[in-house]
Amino acid sequence: MANFEVGEIVRALRSVREEWRDQQKRSRDPGGREFPSRDALVRIVEGLKGALFPMRLGPTDLRHESEDFYVGHTLDAALQELLGQARLELHYNARHAPLPAAEIEAQATDAVRRFTAALPGLRRLLDSDVLAAYQGDPAARSVDEVLLCYPGVLAMIHHRLAHELYQLGLPLLARIVAELAHAQTGIDIHPGARIGASFFIDHGTGVVIGETAVIGRHVRVYQAVTLGAKRFPTGSDGQLKKGLARHPVVEDDVVIYAGATILGRVTLGKGATIGGNVWITEDVAPGASVTQASLQKAPRPAP
Amino acid sequence: MANFEVGEIVRALRSVREEWRDQQKRSRDPGGREFPSRDALVRIVEGLKGALFPMRLGPTDLRHESEDFYVGHTLDAALQELLGQARLELHYNARHAPLPAAEIEAQATDAVRRFTAALPGLRRLLDSDVLAAYQGDPAARSVDEVLLCYPGVLAMIHHRLAHELYQLGLPLLARIVAELAHAQTGIDIHPGARIGASFFIDHGTGVVIGETAVIGRHVRVYQAVTLGAKRFPTGSDGQLKKGLARHPVVEDDVVIYAGATILGRVTLGKGATIGGNVWITEDVAPGASVTQASLQKAPRPAP
Amino acid sequence: MANFEVGEIVRALRSVREEWRDQQKRSRDPGGREFPSRDALVRIVEGLKGALFPMRLGPTDLRHESEDFYVGHTLDAALQELLGQARLELHYNARHAPLPAAEIEAQATDAVRRFTAALPGLRRLLDSDVLAAYQGDPAARSVDEVLLCYPGVLAMIHHRLAHELYQLGLPLLARIVAELAHAQTGIDIHPGARIGASFFIDHGTGVVIGETAVIGRHVRVYQAVTLGAKRFPTGSDGQLKKGLARHPVVEDDVVIYAGATILGRVTLGKGATIGGNVWITEDVAPGASVTQASLQKAPRPAP
Amino acid sequence: MANFEVGEIVRALRSVREEWRDQQKRSRDPGGREFPSRDALVRIVEGLKGALFPMRLGPTDLRHESEDFYVGHTLDAALQELLGQARLELHYNARHAPLPAAEIEAQATDAVRRFTAALPGLRRLLDSDVLAAYQGDPAARSVDEVLLCYPGVLAMIHHRLAHELYQLGLPLLARIVAELAHAQTGIDIHPGARIGASFFIDHGTGVVIGETAVIGRHVRVYQAVTLGAKRFPTGSDGQLKKGLARHPVVEDDVVIYAGATILGRVTLGKGATIGGNVWITEDVAPGASVTQASLQKAPRPAP
Amino acid sequence: MANFEVGEIVRALRSVREEWRDQQKRSRDPGGREFPSRDALVRIVEGLKGALFPMRLGPTDLRHESEDFYVGHTLDAALQELLGQARLELHYNARHAPLPAAEIEAQATDAVRRFTAALPGLRRLLDSDVLAAYQGDPAARSVDEVLLCYPGVLAMIHHRLAHELYQLGLPLLARIVAELAHAQTGIDIHPGARIGASFFIDHGTGVVIGETAVIGRHVRVYQAVTLGAKRFPTGSDGQLKKGLARHPVVEDDVVIYAGATILGRVTLGKGATIGGNVWITEDVAPGASVTQASLQKAPRPAP
Amino acid sequence: MANFEVGEIVRALRSVREEWRDQQKRSRDPGGREFPSRDALVRIVEGLKGALFPMRLGPTDLRHESEDFYVGHTLDAALQELLGQARLELHYNARHAPLPAAEIEAQATDAVRRFTAALPGLRRLLDSDVLAAYQGDPAARSVDEVLLCYPGVLAMIHHRLAHELYQLGLPLLARIVAELAHAQTGIDIHPGARIGASFFIDHGTGVVIGETAVIGRHVRVYQAVTLGAKRFPTGSDGQLKKGLARHPVVEDDVVIYAGATILGRVTLGKGATIGGNVWITEDVAPGASVTQASLQKAPRPAP
C-alpha cells in the first residue's frame, strides 16, 4: 500500500490552524470544542416537530391512547438537549467577557423554560399556516397533505421555532435551525423576521426574507421572492450599521408572485398584489396591484 | 437539573390539538396514525432506483451474475412496502366515505400491479432522458456520469415514478415522491405534468413545472424556468375551479433557457427557442426564437 | 398476500437493460460495478472537512490535546477511501483504451498524494473565504457562525476540494463532490471554475458558475447569480466544441447582486459593481457600476 | 471476478426446501413468513426493561420529571409490538385448526391486556430478587450494582416476563424471551418453571431449571446447578408423556451450591442446604444439609 | 478539561508493539492489516443462515413469490464477502512462504465454489438435526420453534458451515465461525469434529467437542458434556504431536447425559447410553449403559 | 386498535417504584439518572482494545503509516468517556457522604491518568497471555488466531483492564467490564483477582475465579474450573465479614484441568497439576499431581 506522508500533512495543517488562531487572537484554551452542534439541532427539531404534531410527524405507530406519553417523553428529551446547546451558545458568547457558570446556567434554563412555554402558541400559529396553504393552493387535497409535503410549511415550522430562539437571545441556535430548513427547501428566512399568522409560501425555492422584515397576517408568497435590503448604511466611522430596520414591511392580505424583488424599508399596503418578477423599492398603496404590465403590458403571473 | 413543567405543556399542547381537531371536524378515531410515511417512501424510491439501474444505483458490490436476484429481491421489498402505503392513502381518502376493507385492498393491489407492469417502460423513458442529457451538455463525459451526478436526471426518475402513481389514483404518494426530489434538487415538478421522452433539465435549481403542463419529446430546460398558471379561474360560486388545463403545452424539440417564465395554457410550438429570463404569456410559433433581444437587444443566453 | 408477478418484471427489466447495453456498445463484462460511489464520497468529504477544521467540524468531544491524532486518523481513512475511488474513476476512464493495472495504481496514488499535499493550502484559502463572509455580512456574529451555518462556505469547501480533484485528472469524483454541495445549498459551481481567495456567496440558492469561469480575489456574489456561457460554438463538423473558454472573467473586488446574469467570455473589471437582476453580455469597465437603474432608474439592490 | 453458479445453487436449495415442506406436509401457502421474530422480542424486552426500571435501565438522560412519560411511551410501543407477535404465534398455532381472524385478534388482545396488568406485580417480585442478591453476596456494593451487573438478575427479569407469557398461552414467545437470557448469561430457565420471590442465582453459567420445577421464596442457587428430570416416562403407546410434573420442588430458604444436580420430582425441604457437585435423586428433609462430605468428607463449598 | 498525556502513552504503546513484533520476527510490512475480520464473518453467517432457511431466518416480510430472489441475492453477497475473507486467510497463511497473487486467487475462488456447492447438502443435514431435536425433546412444540429457539441448533448451523470451511483449507475462518456460536450458546465444537446427521444437543451450555472427535448418526448430547483428549502425546523431540486422533468416537444412536466427560480416542459403541457426570476413558460396548449407578447406585439422569 | 389502559399501568408502576424508593430510603433527588452505563463501557472497552492491538482489533483498513494516529485518537475518545463514567461512579459512591464536585473531579481525573499510564504494561502482560495460549494449545496455528478467536484471551483483556479499574477505586466500572466478558465467554473472573503473566484459559465456559484469588505466572486452566470460597466467615455481629482472603492461591506453572473445584484460602504449590473434576479444599504440595485417579484410578484428563 502507498504511503501518503500523513504525518507531514498533519504538521502542516496544525501550522495553518495556528496561524488562524493567532490571527483570530484565540487563547489556546486547553479545553475542547465548546460550540453548538448542527447534528444536535437536527435531533432537537425532529423531536419538537414530533411533539407539536404527534399523529402526523411522530412515529408511524403512535396511537391516541399514548399520544401524551409520546409528546411528554419526546419533548423532555428535546428540551434537555436544547438546554445543553443553549449553554454552549451562551458560553461561546461570553468568550470575550466571561460569565460565572451559574449565570450561564440560569440564563440557559430561563431561555429554555420560556421557549417551552411558547410551544402551544407556536402550534396554533402553525395550524393557521397549514390552513392558509390548504386554502391558497387549488391542488391541495387535505390539510394533512399540506403538513406532510409542502416545503413552505416545513420552512415555517423551522422559522417559528428559530424566531423564538432568536428572541430569547440564542441567535446562533436560531440560525442553525433556519439553515436546516434552507438546505431542505431552498427557502432562506432569517430568524429575526417577524411573520404573522396564516403565512403561505408556495414552491418556495429561492425565497429570501431578511432579518428586519415584518409580515402581517394572511400573506402569500411564491418562489424566488426576495424581501431584501436596498443598501447597507454606513456610520461616520465607515462601518456598516447594524440592527437598522432595512427590510420591507408587508401588511395583511398581500400576495407576492414569483420572482418579485422588494428592497429596503418600504411598505406593501394591506391587500396589495405584487406581480411576478417585479422590482420594487418604493411603498405600494393598500389594495394596489403592481405588475410588469404597468411597465410592459405583461399579464399577472400566478405560477 | 432544571424542571421545565413538561406536564403542563403536554396538557396545553393537547388542548391546542383538540381545538384543531374540532375545527377540522375530526372524529376522535380511537385508532392510530393511518397516513403515508415520508420515510417509507424514501426507502421505496431507493429500492426502485436500484431495481431500475442495478449496476449504477444498486449496491457497489453487485455482479452481473446476480443482477436479477438483486433486482427481484429489491423490487419485491419495495412493492410490498408500496402496497402498504397505497392502502394507507386509499384508507385516508375514504375517511369521509368509508369503503369496505376488501375494496381498499383490491384497489391497492391493483394499483401496485399496474405500477409494477409500467416499470420496464419507465426504464426505457429514463434511458432516453439520460441520453438527452449526455448529448445536450458538452461537459458530460459519459452516460454513467449523467446518471450518477445530474440533478435533472434524479428529478426525472422521481417524476416518472410519481406520475405513474398519480395516474393510478395515488396522488398523495406521488406528491411525496416529487417533494423528495424537490428537496434534493430544487426542481419542483408536479406529478400530474405529462413529459415526453428525452427530457433534459440542466442545473435545475428553481425549475417549477405545473400540474397540467404537457411537454413533448426532446425538450431542454435550464435552471429557474417556470411553466406556471397565469391565473386561477373562479366559478360562479367564487370558488377556484379545479382540474382545468392551466399550464403551458411545450411541443417537441423546444429549448427554454434559464429563468424564463411561461404562464398559462399557451403553446410553445415545435422547435421554438425561448431565451433566458423571458416572460411569455402567449403562444409561440413553431421554430420561433423569442429572446430579450427582441425587446432589449441582449444575445441568446446559454448558461 | 398478493402476487405481483415479480419474476416477469425482472425478465422485462433485464431485457430493457440489454437493449441499453447493446445500444451503448457495452461489452458484457463479467465483472461487477466498477464505478465511483456517491456514498463513498459523502464519507470522504465528511472526513476531509473534519481534518481541515477539527475543532469546528470534527467530533463534538474533541480536545486540543488530541487534535492531531484525530486529524491524522481521519485524514488517513479519507485518503484510503479516496484512493479506492480514484482507482475506480481511472479504471472507468480507461474502458475504451485499457491501461495496465500498475499504471492505474500509479496514477491513482500520485493523484491522492498531490491532493494530500494541497490540503494545507486549501485550508488557508478557506480561512480567507470565512473571513470574507464574516466581513461582508453585517448579520454575521463570529467566524465560527459563518463556518458552521453559511451555505456559501459549505459550497466553497466542496468547491475547493472538487477543483483540486478536477485538476488532478479526476473530473468525475470532482463532479460528485460538487453535486453534493449543490444538493445541500442550491449553489452549483462547476469544479473547473477557478476562484481566488476571499470569495463570498450570500444566501446562494440558484447560483450557477460555469466550468471556465475565472474569479479573482475578494469577490462577493448573491443568490441566483449566473456566470454562464452565451452560446455553445460548434466546429466545422457541427459538433459542439469542448474546452473553449466560454464563461466570464471576474476580476478582484467585484460585487454581483442577486439574480444578475453574466454570459459569455466577458470581463467584469476590477472593483466593478453589478446590480440585481441585471443581464450582461459585454465587458464591464473596472470600477463601473452597472444596474437596472441605468435602464429603469431602479436603485442598487443589496438583498 | 469469479462466478459461483449462484443460479444453480438457488435451484438446488429450493429443491431441498420443497422436500422438507413435503415431508412436513406444509400447504404451499401463498403468503409470507408468519412467525414470531427474535429481533422483535429483543426490542420488546428492551422496552419492558426500561419501563420496569426507568432510572436504571432506561435512557441515561432520563429525569424524574419525565419518568412517567418515558414509561408510558416505551410501554405503549412495546405492547403494540408484543400484540403483533402474539397474533403471529396464535395464527401459527392455529395452522392445523384455523381460527377466525377476529378470534385470534381477541385472544391476542386479551393476552396482552393481562400481561400488561401483571407488570406492577412483576416489578415488585423483581425488587425482591434484587434485594436477595444484594443480601446474599458479600461482594455486592449496592442494589443498583446488582440490577445493572448481575447475570442472575438479568435472567430473572427475562424469566418473570417469559413465565407470564407462558401462562397466557404464548409459550413460543416465552421461549424466545428465555433463550435471549440464556444466550446472554448461560442460565437456562424454562418459562414454565414457577419461582417464588427473592430468588438469587450467583455467577449462573450452566444453571438449568426445567419446565415443571417449583421453587419457593428466598432460595439461592449457584453456577452449574441443574434442576432436571430423572427420566422421561413413556405411555402405553411408547410415546413420551407430556406435561407430567417431572422436575424438583424446592421449598423456601433452600441453598444449592455450584454444580449440584437435582433430578426428578423430589422435594428439597424448607431450609435445606445442598452442597457443591452433589447428585440428588431423592427427597431431602427440611433443614437437612447434604454435602459430598457425607460421602467423601469434603467441606461445604461456597464458591 | 484534563490532559492525559496521550502523546506519551501513544509512544509507549508503540514501543511495546515493536518489542512484540521483533520478538515475533515480523517484517515491518508497510501494508495494512491483512487478516480476516470477525465482523465480516458475522455478516457472512447471517447471510448464509437466511439463504439456507429463508422463510424462518430471512427477513420477516419475505413472501414465497420472491423467495428465490432473496436467496440468490443474499447468497451472492455472502459469497463475495467470503471470497474476500478467504483471500485474507490464504494470504496470511502464506506469510512465511509467499505465493503468487494469482495462486491465492485461484485457491480462494476454488474454495468458495466448493463451499457453495456443498450448501444444499448442508441444508439437508441441518433439517435432520432440527427433526432430531423436535423428536428428542418432549417440550418442543414444532420444528419451527426448534429452528428459531434452540441453541443446539444454532451451534450446529455454525458447525456444519465451519466444518466445510475447515475441510476446504480455511481453518481460521472456520474457527471464527465456531467461536461466534460458542459466544452465543456456550457450546464449543471444534470445526474439525466430524458429526453425522440428526445430531441433537439439549441446553448445551458447557459442551466441548474436540478436533478429532467422530460422531455418528442420531446421537444426543446434554449440557456440559466433554468429548476431550486424555493427554497430549509428545514426540521424541519433546514437542506436542499435532493431528493425532485423540478424541472419542461416538457411534450411531448414543445418548450422553449432562456433565459426562469422555476422554481420549475411545469408542462409545452403537446405542450406548452414558449417564450424567460419568467420567469415561475406556471403550464402552455397543448398547451398554454406563451410569454413576454402577459406582454409586444413582439413577440415570435425564435433565 | 385495542387500548391497553397504559395510563393506569403507568400509575401502578410509579407506585411500586415509590415503595421501593421509600424502602431504600432514597431522597427523591430531583436530578436524573447518575449511574454508569453499560453501553458506555462497551464503547470504552472497544476503543481500548483497538488502542492496545491496533492492527488486529482496530479497523480493518488500518495501515502502519497511521497506526499512531489511530491509537491516539481512539485512546483519547475512550479516556474521555471513561472519565465521565468514573465521575458517575464516584458521585454515586458519595451518595451517603457527599463530596465537593471538585474533589470528585480530581479523583476521577487522577484515576484515569493512572489507568492510562498502566496501559503499556497491560499490553505487555496480554502479549504474554497470548503467547501462553499459543504455546499451550496444540491446535493454535498462530498468535494472531489466538488473539482474534480465543475466548480466554478476550476474558483476560477484560480482566486486566477491570483489575486496573478495581485497584484505582472504581469497582463498579470494573465489575461491568468483567460482566461484559462473562456474557461473551461464560468466564467469570472477579476484577479483584490478581493474575500473573502468561495465564491461559482454554475453552473457558463455566470458569469462576473469586475476588481474593492470587494466581502466579504460567498458569493454565480449563473450562468449568472454580477457584472459590469455602464458606463465608461471619463476625461476632453475625454479619458476613468482607475483604478476607477467602479464595485459593495458585503458584507459578500450575495446570488445572476441566471441572476442578478449588475452594478456600488453600495454596496450590508451584508446578502442581490438578486433574479434571477434582474437588480440593486443602493445600497441594509443589510439583504434586492430584487427580481423581488417586481416588478412583481415572487417568489425567486433558480435554
PDB file of C-alpha atoms in Angstrom, chain B residues 168-284:
ATOM      1  CA  LEU B 168     -53.071   5.228 -10.651  1.00  0.00           C
ATOM      2  CA  GLY B 169     -55.099   7.247  -8.177  1.00  0.00           C
ATOM      3  CA  LEU B 170     -52.400   7.721  -5.534  1.00  0.00           C
ATOM      4  CA  PRO B 171     -51.765  11.458  -5.747  1.00  0.00           C
ATOM      5  CA  LEU B 172     -50.514  11.799  -2.193  1.00  0.00           C
ATOM      6  CA  LEU B 173     -47.818   9.162  -2.586  1.00  0.00           C
ATOM      7  CA  ALA B 174     -46.973  10.795  -5.895  1.00  0.00           C
ATOM      8  CA  ARG B 175     -46.630  14.147  -4.202  1.00  0.00           C
ATOM      9  CA  ILE B 176     -44.312  12.817  -1.535  1.00  0.00           C
ATOM     10  CA  VAL B 177     -42.098  11.218  -4.184  1.00  0.00           C
ATOM     11  CA  ALA B 178     -41.982  14.523  -6.056  1.00  0.00           C
ATOM     12  CA  GLU B 179     -41.148  16.527  -2.949  1.00  0.00           C
ATOM     13  CA  LEU B 180     -38.280  14.196  -2.102  1.00  0.00           C
ATOM     14  CA  ALA B 181     -36.702  15.184  -5.409  1.00  0.00           C
ATOM     15  CA  HIS B 182     -37.600  18.837  -4.887  1.00  0.00           C
ATOM     16  CA  ALA B 183     -35.747  18.860  -1.575  1.00  0.00           C
ATOM     17  CA  GLN B 184     -32.704  17.239  -3.157  1.00  0.00           C
ATOM     18  CA  THR B 185     -32.515  19.207  -6.381  1.00  0.00           C
ATOM     19  CA  GLY B 186     -34.570  22.386  -6.088  1.00  0.00           C
ATOM     20  CA  ILE B 187     -36.574  21.133  -9.093  1.00  0.00           C
ATOM     21  CA  ASP B 188     -40.325  21.177  -8.432  1.00  0.00           C
ATOM     22  CA  ILE B 189     -42.295  19.115 -10.941  1.00  0.00           C
ATOM     23  CA  HIS B 190     -45.925  18.420 -10.132  1.00  0.00           C
ATOM     24  CA  PRO B 191     -46.634  14.684 -10.506  1.00  0.00           C
ATOM     25  CA  GLY B 192     -49.507  15.491 -12.838  1.00  0.00           C
ATOM     26  CA  ALA B 193     -47.276  17.010 -15.528  1.00  0.00           C
ATOM     27  CA  ARG B 194     -47.044  14.898 -18.713  1.00  0.00           C
ATOM     28  CA  ILE B 195     -43.485  14.800 -20.044  1.00  0.00           C
ATOM     29  CA  GLY B 196     -42.301  13.039 -23.195  1.00  0.00           C
ATOM     30  CA  ALA B 197     -39.108  11.086 -23.786  1.00  0.00           C
ATOM     31  CA  SER B 198     -35.627  12.596 -23.878  1.00  0.00           C
ATOM     32  CA  PHE B 199     -36.302  15.442 -21.473  1.00  0.00           C
ATOM     33  CA  PHE B 200     -33.295  17.284 -20.062  1.00  0.00           C
ATOM     34  CA  ILE B 201     -33.142  19.814 -17.226  1.00  0.00           C
ATOM     35  CA  ASP B 202     -29.706  21.388 -16.749  1.00  0.00           C
ATOM     36  CA  HIS B 203     -28.587  22.761 -13.356  1.00  0.00           C
ATOM     37  CA  GLY B 204     -32.235  22.822 -12.408  1.00  0.00           C
ATOM     38  CA  THR B 205     -32.434  24.857  -9.188  1.00  0.00           C
ATOM     39  CA  GLY B 206     -35.681  26.812  -9.158  1.00  0.00           C
ATOM     40  CA  VAL B 207     -37.432  24.992 -12.012  1.00  0.00           C
ATOM     41  CA  VAL B 208     -41.214  24.784 -11.444  1.00  0.00           C
ATOM     42  CA  ILE B 209     -43.486  22.734 -13.716  1.00  0.00           C
ATOM     43  CA  GLY B 210     -47.228  22.811 -13.036  1.00  0.00           C
ATOM     44  CA  GLU B 211     -49.833  20.070 -12.779  1.00  0.00           C
ATOM     45  CA  THR B 212     -51.414  20.334 -16.233  1.00  0.00           C
ATOM     46  CA  ALA B 213     -48.262  21.109 -18.202  1.00  0.00           C
ATOM     47  CA  VAL B 214     -47.725  18.942 -21.294  1.00  0.00           C
ATOM     48  CA  ILE B 215     -44.198  18.561 -22.616  1.00  0.00           C
ATOM     49  CA  GLY B 216     -43.211  16.815 -25.857  1.00  0.00           C
ATOM     50  CA  ARG B 217     -40.086  14.916 -26.796  1.00  0.00           C
ATOM     51  CA  HIS B 218     -36.535  16.199 -26.860  1.00  0.00           C
ATOM     52  CA  VAL B 219     -37.277  19.275 -24.794  1.00  0.00           C
ATOM     53  CA  ARG B 220     -34.472  21.011 -22.912  1.00  0.00           C
ATOM     54  CA  VAL B 221     -34.935  23.319 -19.945  1.00  0.00           C
ATOM     55  CA  TYR B 222     -32.451  25.291 -17.803  1.00  0.00           C
ATOM     56  CA  GLN B 223     -32.455  26.427 -14.198  1.00  0.00           C
ATOM     57  CA  ALA B 224     -35.194  28.675 -12.786  1.00  0.00           C
ATOM     58  CA  VAL B 225     -37.597  28.086 -15.659  1.00  0.00           C
ATOM     59  CA  THR B 226     -41.273  28.288 -14.667  1.00  0.00           C
ATOM     60  CA  LEU B 227     -44.074  26.591 -16.561  1.00  0.00           C
ATOM     61  CA  GLY B 228     -46.869  28.039 -14.454  1.00  0.00           C
ATOM     62  CA  ALA B 229     -50.502  29.126 -14.398  1.00  0.00           C
ATOM     63  CA  LYS B 230     -51.430  32.669 -15.378  1.00  0.00           C
ATOM     64  CA  ARG B 231     -54.335  32.981 -13.008  1.00  0.00           C
ATOM     65  CA  PHE B 232     -56.748  30.772 -11.151  1.00  0.00           C
ATOM     66  CA  PRO B 233     -60.197  30.939 -12.740  1.00  0.00           C
ATOM     67  CA  THR B 234     -63.078  31.038 -10.305  1.00  0.00           C
ATOM     68  CA  GLY B 235     -66.514  29.573 -10.914  1.00  0.00           C
ATOM     69  CA  SER B 236     -69.833  31.314 -10.468  1.00  0.00           C
ATOM     70  CA  ASP B 237     -69.668  30.333  -6.795  1.00  0.00           C
ATOM     71  CA  GLY B 238     -66.476  32.278  -6.330  1.00  0.00           C
ATOM     72  CA  GLN B 239     -64.519  29.069  -5.651  1.00  0.00           C
ATOM     73  CA  LEU B 240     -61.324  28.220  -7.502  1.00  0.00           C
ATOM     74  CA  LYS B 241     -62.053  25.799 -10.316  1.00  0.00           C
ATOM     75  CA  LYS B 242     -60.008  22.666 -10.123  1.00  0.00           C
ATOM     76  CA  GLY B 243     -58.595  20.450 -12.812  1.00  0.00           C
ATOM     77  CA  LEU B 244     -58.686  22.984 -15.644  1.00  0.00           C
ATOM     78  CA  ALA B 245     -55.798  22.868 -18.097  1.00  0.00           C
ATOM     79  CA  ARG B 246     -53.939  25.949 -16.944  1.00  0.00           C
ATOM     80  CA  HIS B 247     -50.250  25.332 -17.660  1.00  0.00           C
ATOM     81  CA  PRO B 248     -48.267  25.542 -20.932  1.00  0.00           C
ATOM     82  CA  VAL B 249     -48.030  22.996 -23.712  1.00  0.00           C
ATOM     83  CA  VAL B 250     -44.440  22.591 -24.880  1.00  0.00           C
ATOM     84  CA  GLU B 251     -44.045  20.805 -28.181  1.00  0.00           C
ATOM     85  CA  ASP B 252     -41.148  18.635 -29.323  1.00  0.00           C
ATOM     86  CA  ASP B 253     -37.604  19.977 -29.601  1.00  0.00           C
ATOM     87  CA  VAL B 254     -38.219  23.188 -27.681  1.00  0.00           C
ATOM     88  CA  VAL B 255     -35.354  24.733 -25.680  1.00  0.00           C
ATOM     89  CA  ILE B 256     -36.094  27.066 -22.765  1.00  0.00           C
ATOM     90  CA  TYR B 257     -33.161  28.984 -21.283  1.00  0.00           C
ATOM     91  CA  ALA B 258     -32.602  29.868 -17.657  1.00  0.00           C
ATOM     92  CA  GLY B 259     -35.070  31.998 -15.810  1.00  0.00           C
ATOM     93  CA  ALA B 260     -37.716  32.077 -18.497  1.00  0.00           C
ATOM     94  CA  THR B 261     -41.282  32.261 -17.240  1.00  0.00           C
ATOM     95  CA  ILE B 262     -44.092  30.771 -19.339  1.00  0.00           C
ATOM     96  CA  LEU B 263     -47.540  31.250 -17.888  1.00  0.00           C
ATOM     97  CA  GLY B 264     -50.986  29.931 -18.771  1.00  0.00           C
ATOM     98  CA  ARG B 265     -52.310  27.426 -21.299  1.00  0.00           C
ATOM     99  CA  VAL B 266     -50.113  28.724 -24.104  1.00  0.00           C
ATOM    100  CA  THR B 267     -48.331  26.574 -26.664  1.00  0.00           C
ATOM    101  CA  LEU B 268     -44.627  26.755 -27.458  1.00  0.00           C
ATOM    102  CA  GLY B 269     -44.540  25.394 -30.990  1.00  0.00           C
ATOM    103  CA  LYS B 270     -42.265  22.590 -32.154  1.00  0.00           C
ATOM    104  CA  GLY B 271     -38.636  23.581 -32.201  1.00  0.00           C
ATOM    105  CA  ALA B 272     -39.116  27.003 -30.636  1.00  0.00           C
ATOM    106  CA  THR B 273     -36.299  28.583 -28.617  1.00  0.00           C
ATOM    107  CA  ILE B 274     -37.123  30.660 -25.555  1.00  0.00           C
ATOM    108  CA  GLY B 275     -34.371  32.948 -24.299  1.00  0.00           C
ATOM    109  CA  GLY B 276     -33.237  33.441 -20.734  1.00  0.00           C
ATOM    110  CA  ASN B 277     -35.377  35.486 -18.324  1.00  0.00           C
ATOM    111  CA  VAL B 278     -38.047  35.955 -20.969  1.00  0.00           C
ATOM    112  CA  TRP B 279     -41.639  36.380 -19.794  1.00  0.00           C
ATOM    113  CA  ILE B 280     -44.212  34.678 -22.013  1.00  0.00           C
ATOM    114  CA  THR B 281     -47.972  34.545 -21.758  1.00  0.00           C
ATOM    115  CA  GLU B 282     -48.915  33.956 -25.368  1.00  0.00           C
ATOM    116  CA  ASP B 283     -48.355  31.219 -27.928  1.00  0.00           C
ATOM    117  CA  VAL B 284     -45.004  30.993 -29.660  1.00  0.00           C
TER     118      VAL B 284
END
